CSV table of C-alpha atoms in Angstrom, one decimal:
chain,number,residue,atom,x,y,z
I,1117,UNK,CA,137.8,179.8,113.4
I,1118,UNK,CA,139.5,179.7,109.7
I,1119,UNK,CA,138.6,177.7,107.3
I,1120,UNK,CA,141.2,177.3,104.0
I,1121,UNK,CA,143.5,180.0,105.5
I,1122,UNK,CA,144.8,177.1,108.1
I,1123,UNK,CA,146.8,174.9,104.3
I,1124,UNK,CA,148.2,178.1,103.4
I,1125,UNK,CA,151.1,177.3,105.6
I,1126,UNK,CA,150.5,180.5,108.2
I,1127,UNK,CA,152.6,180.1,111.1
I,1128,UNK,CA,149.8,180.6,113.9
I,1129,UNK,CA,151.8,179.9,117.1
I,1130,UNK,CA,148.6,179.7,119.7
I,1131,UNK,CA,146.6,177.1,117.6
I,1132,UNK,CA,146.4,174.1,119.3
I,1133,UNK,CA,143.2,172.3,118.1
I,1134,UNK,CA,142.0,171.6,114.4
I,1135,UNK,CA,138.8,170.0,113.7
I,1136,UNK,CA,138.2,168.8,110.1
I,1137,UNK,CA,135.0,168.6,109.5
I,1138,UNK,CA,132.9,166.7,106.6
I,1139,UNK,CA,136.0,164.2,105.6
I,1140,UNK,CA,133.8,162.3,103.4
I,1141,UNK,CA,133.6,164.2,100.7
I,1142,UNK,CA,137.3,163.3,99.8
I,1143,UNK,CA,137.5,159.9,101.2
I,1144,UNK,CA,133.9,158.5,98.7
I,1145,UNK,CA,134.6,161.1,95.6
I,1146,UNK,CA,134.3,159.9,92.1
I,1147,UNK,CA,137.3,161.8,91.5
I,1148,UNK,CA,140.4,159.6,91.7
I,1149,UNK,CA,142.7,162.7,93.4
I,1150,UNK,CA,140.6,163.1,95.5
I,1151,UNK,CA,142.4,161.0,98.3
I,1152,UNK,CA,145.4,162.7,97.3
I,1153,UNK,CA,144.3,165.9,97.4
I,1154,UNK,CA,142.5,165.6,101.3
I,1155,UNK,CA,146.0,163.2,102.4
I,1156,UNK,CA,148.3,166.6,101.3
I,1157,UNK,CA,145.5,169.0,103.2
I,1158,UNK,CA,145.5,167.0,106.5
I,1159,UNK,CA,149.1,166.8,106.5
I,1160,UNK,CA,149.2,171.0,105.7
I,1161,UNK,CA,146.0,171.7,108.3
I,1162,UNK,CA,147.1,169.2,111.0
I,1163,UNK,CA,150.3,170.4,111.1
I,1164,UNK,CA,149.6,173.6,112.4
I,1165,UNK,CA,148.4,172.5,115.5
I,1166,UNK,CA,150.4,172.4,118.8
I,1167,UNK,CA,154.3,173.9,116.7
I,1168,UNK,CA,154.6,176.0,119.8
I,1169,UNK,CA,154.7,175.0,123.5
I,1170,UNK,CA,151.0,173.7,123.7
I,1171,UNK,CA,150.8,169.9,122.4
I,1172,UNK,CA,148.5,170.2,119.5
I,1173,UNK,CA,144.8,168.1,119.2
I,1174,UNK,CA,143.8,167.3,115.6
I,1175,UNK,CA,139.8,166.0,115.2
I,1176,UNK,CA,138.8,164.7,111.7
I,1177,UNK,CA,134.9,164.6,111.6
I,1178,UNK,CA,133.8,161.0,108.7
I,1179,UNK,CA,131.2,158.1,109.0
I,1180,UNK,CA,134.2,156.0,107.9
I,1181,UNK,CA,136.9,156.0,110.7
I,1182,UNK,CA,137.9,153.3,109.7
I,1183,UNK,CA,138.3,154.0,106.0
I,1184,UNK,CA,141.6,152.1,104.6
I,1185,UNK,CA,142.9,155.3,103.5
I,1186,UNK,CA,142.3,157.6,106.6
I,1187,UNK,CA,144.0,154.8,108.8
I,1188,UNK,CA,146.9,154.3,106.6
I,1189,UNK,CA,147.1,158.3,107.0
I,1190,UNK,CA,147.3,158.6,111.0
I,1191,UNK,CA,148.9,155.2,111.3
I,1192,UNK,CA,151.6,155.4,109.2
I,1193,UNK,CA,151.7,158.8,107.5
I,1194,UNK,CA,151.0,160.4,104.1
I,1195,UNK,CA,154.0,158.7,102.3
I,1196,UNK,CA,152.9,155.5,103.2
I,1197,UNK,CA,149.3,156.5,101.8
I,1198,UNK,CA,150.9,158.2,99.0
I,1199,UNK,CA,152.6,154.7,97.6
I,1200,UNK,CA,148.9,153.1,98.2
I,1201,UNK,CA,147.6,155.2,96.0
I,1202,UNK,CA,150.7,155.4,93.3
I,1203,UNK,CA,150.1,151.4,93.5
I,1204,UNK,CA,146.5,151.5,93.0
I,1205,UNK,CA,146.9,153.9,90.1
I,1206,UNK,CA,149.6,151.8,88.2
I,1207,UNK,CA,146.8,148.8,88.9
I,1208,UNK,CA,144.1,150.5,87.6
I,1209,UNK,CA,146.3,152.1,84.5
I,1210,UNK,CA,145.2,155.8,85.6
I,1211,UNK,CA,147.5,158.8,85.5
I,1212,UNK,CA,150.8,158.8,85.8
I,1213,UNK,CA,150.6,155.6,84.5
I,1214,UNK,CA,148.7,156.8,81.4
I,1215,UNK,CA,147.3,160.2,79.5
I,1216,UNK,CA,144.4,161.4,79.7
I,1217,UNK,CA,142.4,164.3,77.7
I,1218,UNK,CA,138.7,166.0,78.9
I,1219,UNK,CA,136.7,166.8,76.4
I,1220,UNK,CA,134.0,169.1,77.0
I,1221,UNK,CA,130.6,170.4,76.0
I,1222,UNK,CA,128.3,172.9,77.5
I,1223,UNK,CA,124.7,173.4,75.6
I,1224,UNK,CA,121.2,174.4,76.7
I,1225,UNK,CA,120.2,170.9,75.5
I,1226,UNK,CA,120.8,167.9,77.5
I,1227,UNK,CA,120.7,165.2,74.7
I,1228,UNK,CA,122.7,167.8,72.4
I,1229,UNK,CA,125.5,167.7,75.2
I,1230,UNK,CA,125.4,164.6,75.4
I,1231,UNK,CA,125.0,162.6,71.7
I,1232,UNK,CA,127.9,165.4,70.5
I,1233,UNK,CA,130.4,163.3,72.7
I,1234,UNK,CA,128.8,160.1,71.6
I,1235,UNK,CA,129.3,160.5,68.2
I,1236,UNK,CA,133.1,161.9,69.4
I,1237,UNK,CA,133.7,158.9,71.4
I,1238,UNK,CA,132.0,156.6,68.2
I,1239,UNK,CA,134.5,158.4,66.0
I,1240,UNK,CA,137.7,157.1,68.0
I,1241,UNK,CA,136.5,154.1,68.2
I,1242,UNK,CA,135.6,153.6,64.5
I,1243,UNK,CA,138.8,155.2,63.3
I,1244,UNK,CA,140.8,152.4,65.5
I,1245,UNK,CA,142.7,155.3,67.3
I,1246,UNK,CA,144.8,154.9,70.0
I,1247,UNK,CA,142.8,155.4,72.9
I,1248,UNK,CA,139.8,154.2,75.5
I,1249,UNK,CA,137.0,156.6,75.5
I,1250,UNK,CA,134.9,157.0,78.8
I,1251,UNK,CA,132.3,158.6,78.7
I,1252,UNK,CA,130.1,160.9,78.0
I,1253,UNK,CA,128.9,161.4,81.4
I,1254,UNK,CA,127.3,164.6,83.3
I,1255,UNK,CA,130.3,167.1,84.8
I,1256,UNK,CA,129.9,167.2,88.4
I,1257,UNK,CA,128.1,170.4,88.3
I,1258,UNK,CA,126.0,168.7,85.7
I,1259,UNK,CA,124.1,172.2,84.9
I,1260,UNK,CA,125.7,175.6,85.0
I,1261,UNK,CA,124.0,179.1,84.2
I,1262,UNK,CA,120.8,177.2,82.0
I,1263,UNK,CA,123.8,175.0,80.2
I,1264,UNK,CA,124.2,171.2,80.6
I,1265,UNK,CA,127.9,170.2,80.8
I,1266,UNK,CA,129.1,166.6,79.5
I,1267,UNK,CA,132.5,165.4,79.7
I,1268,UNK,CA,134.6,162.4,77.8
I,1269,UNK,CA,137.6,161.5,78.6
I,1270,UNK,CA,140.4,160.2,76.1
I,1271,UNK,CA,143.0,157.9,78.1
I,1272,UNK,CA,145.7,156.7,76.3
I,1273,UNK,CA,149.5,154.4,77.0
I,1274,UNK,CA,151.2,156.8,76.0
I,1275,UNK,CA,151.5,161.0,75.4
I,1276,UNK,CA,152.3,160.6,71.4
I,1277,UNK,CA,149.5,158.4,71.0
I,1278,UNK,CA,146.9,161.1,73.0
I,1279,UNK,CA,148.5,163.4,70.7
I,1280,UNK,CA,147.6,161.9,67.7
I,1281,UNK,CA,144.3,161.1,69.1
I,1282,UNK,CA,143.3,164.7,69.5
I,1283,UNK,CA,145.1,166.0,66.5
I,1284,UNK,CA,142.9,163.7,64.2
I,1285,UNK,CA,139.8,164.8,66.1
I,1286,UNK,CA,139.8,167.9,66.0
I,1287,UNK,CA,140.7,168.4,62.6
I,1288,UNK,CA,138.0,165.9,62.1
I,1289,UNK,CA,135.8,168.3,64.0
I,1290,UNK,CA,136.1,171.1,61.2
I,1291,UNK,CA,135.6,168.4,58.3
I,1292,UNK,CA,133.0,165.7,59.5
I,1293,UNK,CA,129.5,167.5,59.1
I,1294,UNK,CA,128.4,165.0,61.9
I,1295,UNK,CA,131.1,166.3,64.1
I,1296,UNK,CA,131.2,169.8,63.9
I,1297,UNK,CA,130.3,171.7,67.2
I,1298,UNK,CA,127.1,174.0,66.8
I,1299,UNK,CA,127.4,177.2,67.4
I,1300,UNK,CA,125.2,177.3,70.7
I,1301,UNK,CA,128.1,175.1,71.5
I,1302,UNK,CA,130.7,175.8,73.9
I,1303,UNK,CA,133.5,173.3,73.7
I,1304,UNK,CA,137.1,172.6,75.3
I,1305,UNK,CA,139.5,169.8,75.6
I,1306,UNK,CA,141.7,169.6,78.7
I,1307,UNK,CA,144.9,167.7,78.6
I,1308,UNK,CA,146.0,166.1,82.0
I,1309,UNK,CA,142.5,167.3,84.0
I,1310,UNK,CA,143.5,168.4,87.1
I,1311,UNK,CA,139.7,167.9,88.3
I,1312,UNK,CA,136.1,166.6,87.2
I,1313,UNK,CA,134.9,170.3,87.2
């Protein structure tokens, strides 16, 4: 039995059955890499079984077996799911196809989390800068060690114009008494998020 050790590419010649369990998580996450993210693990986990002799047995435990995305996996492969996605992303205008920046805020008050990104997001917007504010919405792990964690995220055409976004903001940040982040505050900007966190 392993659990991560199986992606980290470990040549284990006797393994000849995987079994993925609770698939769903990637295949419904609110997190648009999500799908690539589990595509590039069952390619890494499934191929480890059956490289010797032995023919190898993959079994991927979902509700959805017949998720678009899981099908276009086995049936064709992870490139072919891989340009699904790209073409989806372009569609939808999401990274690589724009920028994005996370802005963050972590406070023992809910609202304060919360109306701090608002008036952010309202500050963009007013100013006419380049960019489409989403948000705020609740991080993922919406509450972390008695702070609540809000997230807004700054997606722009193009890399210039994100950078001029966030260089007006933040300066506006330390000259806008409406902006400035308190000092029970913590706050952090993210350029090209990775993840939700």
């Amino acid at each position: 039995i392993g659990t991560q050790m199986l992606a980290k590419g470990h040549h284990l010649p006797n393994l000849s059955l995987v079994i993925v369990l609770d698939a769903d998580s990637s295949l419904v996450s609110s997190d648009y890499r999500a799908v690539e993210r589990f595509g590039q693990l069952m390619m890494q986990v499934t191929g480890r079984a059956g490289r010797e002799a032995q023919q190898g047995l993959a079994l991927i435990q979902t509700h959805y077996s017949e998720h678009p995305i899981l099908q276009t996996l086995i049936q064709q492969g992870y490139a072919a799911m891989a340009d699904e996605q790209l073409a989806e992303r372009k569609l939808l205008q999401l990274p690589p196809f724009a920028f994005q920046a996370m802005l963050r805020i972590e406070d023992k008050s809910e609202r304060n989390a919360a109306e701090s990104l608002e008036r952010m997001r309202d500050y963009c917007s007013q100013q006419a800068l380049p960019v489409e504010p989403i948000g705020p919405f609740p991080a993922p792990l919406q509450r972390r060690a008695n702070y609540y964690r809000y997230q807004l995220v700054l997606q722009a055409a193009s890399r210039k114009a994100l950078a001029h976004t966030l260089e007006n903001l933040l300066d506006a940040l330390h000259t806008e008494p409406s902006l400035q982040i308190k000092a029970s505050q913590r706050f952090s900007v993210d350029v090209d998020p990775q993840a939700s966190a």
